[in-house]
mmCIF file of C-alpha atoms and ligand atoms in Angstrom:
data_model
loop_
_atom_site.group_PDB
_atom_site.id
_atom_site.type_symbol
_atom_site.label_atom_id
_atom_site.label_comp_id
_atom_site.label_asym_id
_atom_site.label_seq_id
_atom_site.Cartn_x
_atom_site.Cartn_y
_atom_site.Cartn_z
ATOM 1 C CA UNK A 1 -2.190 -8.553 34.870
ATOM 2 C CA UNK A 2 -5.023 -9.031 32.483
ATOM 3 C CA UNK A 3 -2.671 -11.817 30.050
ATOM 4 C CA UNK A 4 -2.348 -13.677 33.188
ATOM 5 C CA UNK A 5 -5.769 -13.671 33.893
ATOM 6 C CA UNK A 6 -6.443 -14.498 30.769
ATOM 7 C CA UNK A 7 -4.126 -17.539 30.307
ATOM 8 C CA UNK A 8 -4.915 -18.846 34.035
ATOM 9 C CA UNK A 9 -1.655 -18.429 35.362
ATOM 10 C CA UNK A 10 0.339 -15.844 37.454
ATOM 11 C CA UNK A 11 1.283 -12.479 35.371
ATOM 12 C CA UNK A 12 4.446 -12.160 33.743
ATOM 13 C CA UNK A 13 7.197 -10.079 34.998
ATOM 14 C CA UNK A 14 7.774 -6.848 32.803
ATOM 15 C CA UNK A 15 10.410 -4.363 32.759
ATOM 16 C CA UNK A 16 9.975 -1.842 30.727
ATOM 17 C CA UNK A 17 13.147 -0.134 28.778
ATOM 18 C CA UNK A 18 13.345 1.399 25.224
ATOM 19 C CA UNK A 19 14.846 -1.543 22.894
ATOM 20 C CA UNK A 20 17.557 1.199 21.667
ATOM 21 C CA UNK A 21 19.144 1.280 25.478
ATOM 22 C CA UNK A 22 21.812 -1.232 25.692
ATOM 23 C CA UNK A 23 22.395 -0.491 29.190
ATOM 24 C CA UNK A 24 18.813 -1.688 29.949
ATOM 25 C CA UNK A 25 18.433 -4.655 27.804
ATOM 26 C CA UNK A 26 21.917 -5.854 28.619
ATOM 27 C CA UNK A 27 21.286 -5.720 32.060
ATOM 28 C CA UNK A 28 18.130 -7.381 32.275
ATOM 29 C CA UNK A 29 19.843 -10.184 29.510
ATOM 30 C CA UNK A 30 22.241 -10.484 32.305
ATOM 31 C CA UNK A 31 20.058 -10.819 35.276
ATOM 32 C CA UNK A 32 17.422 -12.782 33.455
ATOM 33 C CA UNK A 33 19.208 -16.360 32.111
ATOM 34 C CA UNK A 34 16.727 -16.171 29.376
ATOM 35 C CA UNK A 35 16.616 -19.683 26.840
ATOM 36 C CA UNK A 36 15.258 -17.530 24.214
ATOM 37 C CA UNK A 37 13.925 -14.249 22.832
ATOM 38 C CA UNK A 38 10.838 -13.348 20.945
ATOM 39 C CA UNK A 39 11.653 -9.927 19.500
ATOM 40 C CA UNK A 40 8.048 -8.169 18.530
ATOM 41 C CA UNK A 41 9.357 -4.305 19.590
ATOM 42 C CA UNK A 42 9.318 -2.325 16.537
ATOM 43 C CA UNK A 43 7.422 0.553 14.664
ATOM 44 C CA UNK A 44 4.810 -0.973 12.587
ATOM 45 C CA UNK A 45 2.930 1.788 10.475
ATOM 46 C CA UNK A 46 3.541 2.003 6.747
ATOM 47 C CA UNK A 47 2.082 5.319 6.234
ATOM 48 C CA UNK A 48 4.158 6.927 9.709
ATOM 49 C CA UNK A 49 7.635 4.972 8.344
ATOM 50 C CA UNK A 50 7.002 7.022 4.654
ATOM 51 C CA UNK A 51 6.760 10.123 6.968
ATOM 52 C CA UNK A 52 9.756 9.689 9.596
ATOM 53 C CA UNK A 53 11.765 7.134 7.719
ATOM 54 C CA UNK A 54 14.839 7.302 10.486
ATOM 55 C CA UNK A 55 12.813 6.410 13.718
ATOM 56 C CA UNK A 56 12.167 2.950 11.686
ATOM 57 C CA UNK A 57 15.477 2.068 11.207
ATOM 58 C CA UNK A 58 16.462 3.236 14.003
ATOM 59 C CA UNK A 59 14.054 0.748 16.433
ATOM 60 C CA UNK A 60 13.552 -1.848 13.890
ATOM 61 C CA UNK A 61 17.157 -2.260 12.648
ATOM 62 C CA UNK A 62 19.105 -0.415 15.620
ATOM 63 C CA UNK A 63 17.033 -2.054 18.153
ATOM 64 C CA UNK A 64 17.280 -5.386 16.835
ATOM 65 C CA UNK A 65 21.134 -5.040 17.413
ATOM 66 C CA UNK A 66 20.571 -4.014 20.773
ATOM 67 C CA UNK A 67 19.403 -7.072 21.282
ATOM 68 C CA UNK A 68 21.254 -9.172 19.427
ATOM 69 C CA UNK A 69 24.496 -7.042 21.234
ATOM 70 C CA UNK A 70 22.933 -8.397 24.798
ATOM 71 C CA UNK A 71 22.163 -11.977 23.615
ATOM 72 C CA UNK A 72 25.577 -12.525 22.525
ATOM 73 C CA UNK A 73 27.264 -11.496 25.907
ATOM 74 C CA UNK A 74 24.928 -13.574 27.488
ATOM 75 C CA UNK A 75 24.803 -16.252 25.535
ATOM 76 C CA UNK A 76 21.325 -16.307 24.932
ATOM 77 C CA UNK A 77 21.166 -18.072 21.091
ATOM 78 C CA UNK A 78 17.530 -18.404 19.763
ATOM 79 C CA UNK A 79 15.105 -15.947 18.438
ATOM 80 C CA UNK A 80 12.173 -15.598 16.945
ATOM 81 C CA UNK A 81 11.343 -12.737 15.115
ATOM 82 C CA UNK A 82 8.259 -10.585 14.269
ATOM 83 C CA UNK A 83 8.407 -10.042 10.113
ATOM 84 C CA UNK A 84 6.309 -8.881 7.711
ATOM 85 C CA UNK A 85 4.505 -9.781 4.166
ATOM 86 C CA UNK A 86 5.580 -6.324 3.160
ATOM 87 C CA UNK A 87 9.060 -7.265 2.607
ATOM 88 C CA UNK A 88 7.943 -8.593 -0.252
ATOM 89 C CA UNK A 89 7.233 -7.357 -3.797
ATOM 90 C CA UNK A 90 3.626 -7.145 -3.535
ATOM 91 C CA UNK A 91 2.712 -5.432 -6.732
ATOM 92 C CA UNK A 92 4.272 -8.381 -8.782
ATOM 93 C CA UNK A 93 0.802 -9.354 -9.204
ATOM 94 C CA UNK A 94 1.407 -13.050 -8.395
ATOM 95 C CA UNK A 95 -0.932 -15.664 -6.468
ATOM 96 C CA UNK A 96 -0.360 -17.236 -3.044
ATOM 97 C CA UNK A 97 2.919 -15.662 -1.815
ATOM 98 C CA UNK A 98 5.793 -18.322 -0.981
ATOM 99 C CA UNK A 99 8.879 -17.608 1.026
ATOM 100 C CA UNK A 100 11.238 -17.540 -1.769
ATOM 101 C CA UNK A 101 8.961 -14.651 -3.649
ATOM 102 C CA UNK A 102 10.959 -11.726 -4.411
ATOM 103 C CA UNK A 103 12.038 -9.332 -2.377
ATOM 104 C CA UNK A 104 10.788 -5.707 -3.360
ATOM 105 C CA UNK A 105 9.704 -3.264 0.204
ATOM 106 C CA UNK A 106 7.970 -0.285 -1.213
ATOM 107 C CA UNK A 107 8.099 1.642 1.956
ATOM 108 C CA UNK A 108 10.576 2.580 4.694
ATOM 109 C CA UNK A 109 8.755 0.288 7.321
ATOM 110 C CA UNK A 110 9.344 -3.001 5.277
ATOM 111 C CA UNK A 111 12.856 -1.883 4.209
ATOM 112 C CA UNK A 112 13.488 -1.888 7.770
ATOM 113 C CA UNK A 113 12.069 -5.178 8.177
ATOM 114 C CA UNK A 114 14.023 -6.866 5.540
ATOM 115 C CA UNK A 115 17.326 -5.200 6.744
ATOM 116 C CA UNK A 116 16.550 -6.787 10.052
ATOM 117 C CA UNK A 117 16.137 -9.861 8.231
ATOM 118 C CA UNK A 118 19.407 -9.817 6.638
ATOM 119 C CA UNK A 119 21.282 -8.649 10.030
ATOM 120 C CA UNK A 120 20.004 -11.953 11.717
ATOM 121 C CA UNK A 121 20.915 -14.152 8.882
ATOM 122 C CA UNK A 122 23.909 -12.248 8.700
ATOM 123 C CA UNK A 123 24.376 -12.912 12.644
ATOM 124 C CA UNK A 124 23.273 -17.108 11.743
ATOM 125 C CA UNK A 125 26.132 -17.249 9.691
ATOM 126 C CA UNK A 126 29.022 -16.194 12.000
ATOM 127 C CA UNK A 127 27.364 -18.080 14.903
ATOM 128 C CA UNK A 128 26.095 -21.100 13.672
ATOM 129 C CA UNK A 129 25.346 -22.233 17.633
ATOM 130 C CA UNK A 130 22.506 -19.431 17.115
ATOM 131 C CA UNK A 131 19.261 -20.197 15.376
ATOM 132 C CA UNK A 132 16.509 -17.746 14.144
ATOM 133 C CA UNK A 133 12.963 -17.896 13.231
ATOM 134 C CA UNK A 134 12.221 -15.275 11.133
ATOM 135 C CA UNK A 135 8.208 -15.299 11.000
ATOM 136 C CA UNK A 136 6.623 -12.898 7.998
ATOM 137 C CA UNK A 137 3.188 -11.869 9.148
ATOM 138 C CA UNK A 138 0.476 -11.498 6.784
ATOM 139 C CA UNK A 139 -2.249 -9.058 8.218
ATOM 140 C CA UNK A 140 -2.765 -10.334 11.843
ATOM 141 C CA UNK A 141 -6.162 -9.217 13.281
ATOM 142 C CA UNK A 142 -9.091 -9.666 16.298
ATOM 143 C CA UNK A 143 -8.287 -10.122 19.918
ATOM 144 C CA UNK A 144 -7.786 -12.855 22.669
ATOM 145 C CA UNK A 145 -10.999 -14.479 23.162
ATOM 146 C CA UNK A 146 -11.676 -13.310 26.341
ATOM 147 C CA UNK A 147 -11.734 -9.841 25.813
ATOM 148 C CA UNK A 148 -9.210 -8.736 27.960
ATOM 149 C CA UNK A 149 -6.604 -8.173 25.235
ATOM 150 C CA UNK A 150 -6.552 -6.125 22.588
ATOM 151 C CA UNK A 151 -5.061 -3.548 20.295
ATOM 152 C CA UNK A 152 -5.991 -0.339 20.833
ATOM 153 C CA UNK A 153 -4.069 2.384 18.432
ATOM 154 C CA UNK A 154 -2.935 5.063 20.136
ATOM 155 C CA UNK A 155 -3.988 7.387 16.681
ATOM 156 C CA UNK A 156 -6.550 6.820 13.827
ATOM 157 C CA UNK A 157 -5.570 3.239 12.891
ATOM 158 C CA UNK A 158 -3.740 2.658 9.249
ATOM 159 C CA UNK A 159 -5.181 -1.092 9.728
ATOM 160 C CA UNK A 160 -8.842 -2.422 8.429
ATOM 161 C CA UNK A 161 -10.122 -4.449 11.886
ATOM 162 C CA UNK A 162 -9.006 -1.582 13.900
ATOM 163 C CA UNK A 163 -10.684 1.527 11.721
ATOM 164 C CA UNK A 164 -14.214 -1.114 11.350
ATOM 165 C CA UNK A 165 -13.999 -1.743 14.900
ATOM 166 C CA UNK A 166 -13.983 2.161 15.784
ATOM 167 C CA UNK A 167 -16.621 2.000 13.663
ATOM 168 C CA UNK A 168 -19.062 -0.326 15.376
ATOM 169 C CA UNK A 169 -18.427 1.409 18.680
ATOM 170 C CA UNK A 170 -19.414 4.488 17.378
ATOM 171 C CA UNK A 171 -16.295 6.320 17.462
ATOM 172 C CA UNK A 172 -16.353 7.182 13.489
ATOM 173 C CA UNK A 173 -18.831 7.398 11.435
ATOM 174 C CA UNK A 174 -18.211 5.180 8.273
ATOM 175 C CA UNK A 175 -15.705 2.874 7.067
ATOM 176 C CA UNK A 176 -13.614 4.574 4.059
ATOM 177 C CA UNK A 177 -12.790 1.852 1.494
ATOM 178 C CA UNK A 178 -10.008 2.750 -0.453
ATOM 179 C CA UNK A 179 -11.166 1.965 -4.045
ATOM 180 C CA UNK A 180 -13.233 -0.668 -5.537
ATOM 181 C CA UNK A 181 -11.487 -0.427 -8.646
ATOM 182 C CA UNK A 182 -8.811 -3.167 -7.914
ATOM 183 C CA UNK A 183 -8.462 -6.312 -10.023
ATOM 184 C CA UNK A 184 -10.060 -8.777 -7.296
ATOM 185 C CA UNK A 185 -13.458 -10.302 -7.371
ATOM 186 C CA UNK A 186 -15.803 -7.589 -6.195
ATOM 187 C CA UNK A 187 -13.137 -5.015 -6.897
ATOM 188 C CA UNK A 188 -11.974 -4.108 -3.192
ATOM 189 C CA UNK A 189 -8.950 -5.218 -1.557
ATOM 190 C CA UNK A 190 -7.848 -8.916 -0.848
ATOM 191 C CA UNK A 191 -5.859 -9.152 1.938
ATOM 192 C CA UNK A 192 -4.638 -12.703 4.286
ATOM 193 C CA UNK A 193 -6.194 -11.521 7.801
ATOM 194 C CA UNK A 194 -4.554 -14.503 10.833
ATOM 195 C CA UNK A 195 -5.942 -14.164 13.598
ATOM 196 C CA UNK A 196 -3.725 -13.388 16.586
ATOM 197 C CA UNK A 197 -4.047 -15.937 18.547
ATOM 198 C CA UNK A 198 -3.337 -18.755 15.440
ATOM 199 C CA UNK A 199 -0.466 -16.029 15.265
ATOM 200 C CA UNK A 200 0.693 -16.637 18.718
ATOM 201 C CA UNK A 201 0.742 -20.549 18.168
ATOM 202 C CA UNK A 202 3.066 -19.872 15.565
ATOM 203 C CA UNK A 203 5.625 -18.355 17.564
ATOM 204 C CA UNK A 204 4.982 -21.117 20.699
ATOM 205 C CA UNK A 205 5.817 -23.500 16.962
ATOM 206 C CA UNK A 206 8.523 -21.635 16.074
ATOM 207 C CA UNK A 207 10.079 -22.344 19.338
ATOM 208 C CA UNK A 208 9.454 -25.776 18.928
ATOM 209 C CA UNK A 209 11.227 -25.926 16.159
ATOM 210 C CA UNK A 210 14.169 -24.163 16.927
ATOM 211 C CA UNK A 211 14.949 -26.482 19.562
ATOM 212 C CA UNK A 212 13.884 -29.510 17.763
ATOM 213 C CA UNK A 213 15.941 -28.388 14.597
ATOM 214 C CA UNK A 214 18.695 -26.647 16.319
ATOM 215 C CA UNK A 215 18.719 -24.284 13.168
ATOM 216 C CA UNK A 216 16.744 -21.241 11.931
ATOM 217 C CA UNK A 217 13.743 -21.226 9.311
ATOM 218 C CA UNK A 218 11.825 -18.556 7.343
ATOM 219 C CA UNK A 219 8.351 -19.041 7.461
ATOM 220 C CA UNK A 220 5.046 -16.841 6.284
ATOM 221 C CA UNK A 221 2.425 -16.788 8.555
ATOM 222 C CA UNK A 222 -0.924 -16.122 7.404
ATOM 223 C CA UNK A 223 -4.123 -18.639 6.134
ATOM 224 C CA UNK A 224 -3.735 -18.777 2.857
ATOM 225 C CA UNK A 225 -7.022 -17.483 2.101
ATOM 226 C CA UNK A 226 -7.770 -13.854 0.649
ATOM 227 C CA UNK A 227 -10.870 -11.800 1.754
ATOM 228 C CA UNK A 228 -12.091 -8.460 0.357
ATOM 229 C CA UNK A 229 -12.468 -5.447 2.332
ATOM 230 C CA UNK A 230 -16.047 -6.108 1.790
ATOM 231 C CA UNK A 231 -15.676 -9.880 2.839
ATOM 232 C CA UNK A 232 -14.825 -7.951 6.082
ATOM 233 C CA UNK A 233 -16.941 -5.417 6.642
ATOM 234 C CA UNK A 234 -19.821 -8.142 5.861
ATOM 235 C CA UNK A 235 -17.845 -10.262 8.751
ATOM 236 C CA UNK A 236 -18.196 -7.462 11.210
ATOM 237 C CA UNK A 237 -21.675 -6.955 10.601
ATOM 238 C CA UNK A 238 -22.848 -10.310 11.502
ATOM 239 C CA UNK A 239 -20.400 -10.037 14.246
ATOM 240 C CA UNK A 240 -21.977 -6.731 15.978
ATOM 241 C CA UNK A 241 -25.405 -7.229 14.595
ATOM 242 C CA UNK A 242 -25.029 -3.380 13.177
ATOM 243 C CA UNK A 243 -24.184 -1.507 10.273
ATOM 244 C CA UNK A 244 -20.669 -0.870 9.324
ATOM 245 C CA UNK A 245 -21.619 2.342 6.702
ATOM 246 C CA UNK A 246 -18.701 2.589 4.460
ATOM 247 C CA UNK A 247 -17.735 4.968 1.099
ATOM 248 C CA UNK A 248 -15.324 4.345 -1.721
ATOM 249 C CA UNK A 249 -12.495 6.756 -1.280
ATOM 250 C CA UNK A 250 -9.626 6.982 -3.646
ATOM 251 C CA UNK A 251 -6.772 4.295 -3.498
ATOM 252 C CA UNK A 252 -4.073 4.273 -1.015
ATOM 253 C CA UNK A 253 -0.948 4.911 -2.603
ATOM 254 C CA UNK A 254 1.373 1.948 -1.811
ATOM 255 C CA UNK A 255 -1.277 -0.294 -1.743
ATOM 256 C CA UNK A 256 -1.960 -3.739 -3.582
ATOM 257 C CA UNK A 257 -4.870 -5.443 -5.256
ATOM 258 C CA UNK A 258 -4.206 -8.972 -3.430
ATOM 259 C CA UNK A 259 -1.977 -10.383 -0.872
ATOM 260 C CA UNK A 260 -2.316 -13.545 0.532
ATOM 261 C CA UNK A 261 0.206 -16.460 1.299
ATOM 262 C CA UNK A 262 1.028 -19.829 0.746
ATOM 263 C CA UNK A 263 0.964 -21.674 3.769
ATOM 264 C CA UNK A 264 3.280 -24.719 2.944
ATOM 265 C CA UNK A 265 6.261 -23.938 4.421
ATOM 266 C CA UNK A 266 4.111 -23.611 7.807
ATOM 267 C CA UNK A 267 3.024 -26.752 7.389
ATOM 268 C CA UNK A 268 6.055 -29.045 6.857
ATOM 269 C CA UNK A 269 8.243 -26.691 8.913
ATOM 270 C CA UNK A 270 6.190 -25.625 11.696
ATOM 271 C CA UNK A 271 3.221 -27.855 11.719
ATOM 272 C CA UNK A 272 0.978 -24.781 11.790
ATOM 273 C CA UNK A 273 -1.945 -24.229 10.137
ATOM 274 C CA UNK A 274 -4.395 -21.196 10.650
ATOM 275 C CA UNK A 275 -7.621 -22.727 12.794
ATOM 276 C CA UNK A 276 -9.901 -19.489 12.879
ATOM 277 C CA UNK A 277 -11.890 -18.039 10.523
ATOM 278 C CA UNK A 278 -13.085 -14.308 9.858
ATOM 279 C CA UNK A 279 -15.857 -14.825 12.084
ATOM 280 C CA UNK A 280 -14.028 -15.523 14.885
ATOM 281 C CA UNK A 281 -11.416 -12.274 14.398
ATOM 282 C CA UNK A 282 -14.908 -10.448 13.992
ATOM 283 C CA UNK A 283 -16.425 -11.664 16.916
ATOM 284 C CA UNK A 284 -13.168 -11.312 19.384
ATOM 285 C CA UNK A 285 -12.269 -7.587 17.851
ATOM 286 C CA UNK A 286 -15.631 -6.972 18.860
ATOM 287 C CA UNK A 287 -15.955 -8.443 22.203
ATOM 288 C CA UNK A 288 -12.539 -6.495 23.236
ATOM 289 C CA UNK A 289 -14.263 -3.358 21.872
ATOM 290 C CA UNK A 290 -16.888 -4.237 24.204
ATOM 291 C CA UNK A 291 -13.932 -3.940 27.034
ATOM 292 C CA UNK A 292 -12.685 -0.598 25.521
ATOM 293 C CA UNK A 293 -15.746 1.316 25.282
ATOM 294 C CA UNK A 294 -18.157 -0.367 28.102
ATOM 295 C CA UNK A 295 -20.453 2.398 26.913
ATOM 296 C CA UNK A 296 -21.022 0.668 23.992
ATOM 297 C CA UNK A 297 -24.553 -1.814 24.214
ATOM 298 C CA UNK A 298 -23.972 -5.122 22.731
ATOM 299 C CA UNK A 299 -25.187 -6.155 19.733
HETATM 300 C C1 WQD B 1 -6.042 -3.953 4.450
HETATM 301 C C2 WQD B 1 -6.986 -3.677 3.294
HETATM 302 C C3 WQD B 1 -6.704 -1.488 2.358
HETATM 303 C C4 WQD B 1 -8.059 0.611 6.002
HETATM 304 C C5 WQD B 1 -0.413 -3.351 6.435
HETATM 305 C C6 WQD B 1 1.070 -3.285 6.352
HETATM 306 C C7 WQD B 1 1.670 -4.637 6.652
HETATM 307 C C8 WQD B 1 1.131 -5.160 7.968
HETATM 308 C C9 WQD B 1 -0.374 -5.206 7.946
HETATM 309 C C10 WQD B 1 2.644 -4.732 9.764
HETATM 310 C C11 WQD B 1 -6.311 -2.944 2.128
HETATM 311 C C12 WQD B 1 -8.080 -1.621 2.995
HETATM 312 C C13 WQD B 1 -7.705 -0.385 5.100
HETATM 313 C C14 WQD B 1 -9.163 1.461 5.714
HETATM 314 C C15 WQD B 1 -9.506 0.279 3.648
HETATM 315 N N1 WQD B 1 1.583 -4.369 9.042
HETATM 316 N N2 WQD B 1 -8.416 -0.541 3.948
HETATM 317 N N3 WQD B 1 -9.844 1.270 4.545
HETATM 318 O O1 WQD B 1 -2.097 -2.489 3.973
HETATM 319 O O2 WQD B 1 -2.608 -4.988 3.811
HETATM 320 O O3 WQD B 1 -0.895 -4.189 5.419
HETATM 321 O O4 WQD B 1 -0.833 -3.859 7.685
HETATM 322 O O5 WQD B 1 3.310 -5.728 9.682
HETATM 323 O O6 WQD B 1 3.059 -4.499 6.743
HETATM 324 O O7 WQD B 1 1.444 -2.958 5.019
HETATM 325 O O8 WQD B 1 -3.282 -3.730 5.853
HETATM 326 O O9 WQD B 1 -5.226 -3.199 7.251
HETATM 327 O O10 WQD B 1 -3.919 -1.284 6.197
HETATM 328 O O11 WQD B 1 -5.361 -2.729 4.764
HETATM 329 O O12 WQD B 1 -10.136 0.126 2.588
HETATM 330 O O13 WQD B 1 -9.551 2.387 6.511
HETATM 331 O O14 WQD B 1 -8.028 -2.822 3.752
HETATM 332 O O15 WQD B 1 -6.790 -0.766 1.123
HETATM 333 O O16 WQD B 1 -6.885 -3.421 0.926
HETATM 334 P P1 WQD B 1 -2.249 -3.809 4.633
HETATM 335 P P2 WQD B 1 -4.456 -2.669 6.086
#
């Protein structure tokens, strides 16, 4: 209800199904005459995928085939696809991060994501009537601008904007930076934050393109700027008009100095470009805080 309040319109249908049940998804393929999927359903926490490696596979990889399973018996032939920076070999130490960088997942969660990858390019070649967007987020982050839509983790969040959010309304009591040792310019971690709704125009572009092109395209999503965990926490500050406290805790293991993309291939395939700033992911986390914890006084 509240995503079609906030876009104006009447509120989507949902059914709700687990992505592993082909009965479900088949049916509703069946009933539905969709033109297109945009598959986001999937497990998304590094540090849970390390501890229970086969859920992962088996919703990112297994339920990817579900769908793919349904969309062929109903011939349903685009997708777009929610990927990830971490398939990627992040600790080769290199600059902005094209889409032919090499491959290198050093955790269950992106192995899962590049497997997917390879089942749908896999599935391109045998069908070449289907095309596929395969989108590779950076680190997406903030809220829909009118508060109404968030992200609100279910347990303590892995993520920065999340954990500094919790933060600001009061639900911890410092942000725990994990080292200021790292080779980046005031020695915390550099990191591409998008914000969600330039994310979202990328998919609506993705679209686009898949019917312009009528063939598939791999394509990072991100800004193409790096900001420190400081950067942010500075951000968030200005946003709230409080204190984020914060200590230096040991590193994270799996974690990388600097991550950030190049933003080319979004440009002369997509047409996208990133519009909003840290600021803005700052102020909307915020606002949407606001609508999670009404106890919490404004800035
Ligand atoms: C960002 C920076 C941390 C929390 C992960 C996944 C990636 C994608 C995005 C799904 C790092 C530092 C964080 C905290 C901190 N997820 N940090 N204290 O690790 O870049 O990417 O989320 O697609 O696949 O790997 O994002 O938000 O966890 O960390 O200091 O409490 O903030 O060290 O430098 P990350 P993150």
């Amino acid at each position: 209800d509240r995503i079609g309040q906030a876009a104006g319109r009447p509120a989507p249908r949902v059914v709700e199904a687990d992505i592993r049940d082909r009965t479900a998804i088949h049916d509703l393929m069946e009933r539905s005459q969709f033109d297109a999927v945009m598959h986001f359903a999937g497990l998304k926490s590094v540090s849970d995928s390390v501890s229970r490696p086969a859920e992962y596979f088996d919703v990112n990889v297994g339920g990817l085939v579900t769908v793919i399973q349904a969309m062929k018996s109903n011939g349903v032939r685009k997708l777009v696809f929610s990927s990830s920076a971490t398939v990627y070999d992040l600790g080769a130490g290199q600059g902005a991060i094209r889409e032919d960088a090499p491959f290198g997942p050093n955790n269950p969660y992106g192995q899962s994501k590049l497997m997917a990858e390879q089942v749908l390019q896999a599935q391109e070649a045998a069908a070449p009537d289907w095309s596929v967007g395969i989108l590779r987020y950076f680190n997406p982050a903030g809220a829909h601008p009118s508060g109404l839509i968030g992200e609100c983790p279910a347990d303590p969040p892995d993520n920065l904007l999340p954990y500094i959010a919790q933060v600001a309304a009061g639900q911890r009591q410092y942000l725990g930076i994990f080292g200021d040792d790292w080779d980046t310019p005031d020695g915390t971690g550099v990191r591409d934050y998008v914000h969600i709704t330039d994310l979202a125009r990328g998919h609506l572009a993705s679209l686009d393109a898949l019917e312009r092109d009528g063939h598939g395209h791999v394509v990072n999503l991100g800004t193409g700027r790096g900001l420190s965990v400081q950067d942010v926490r500075r951000a968030y500050e200005h946003a709230c008009g409080r204190e984020i406290p914060f200590r230096i805790l040991p590193r994270r293991p799996g974690d990388v100095a600097s991550c950030y993309c190049d933003t080319q291939r979004a440009r002369d395939v997509l047409g996208f470009e990133a519009r909003q700033d840290v600021d803005a992911i700052c102020a909307s986390s915020w606002k949407w805080v606001r609508h999670l914890y009404p106890e919490v006084s404004p800035s």
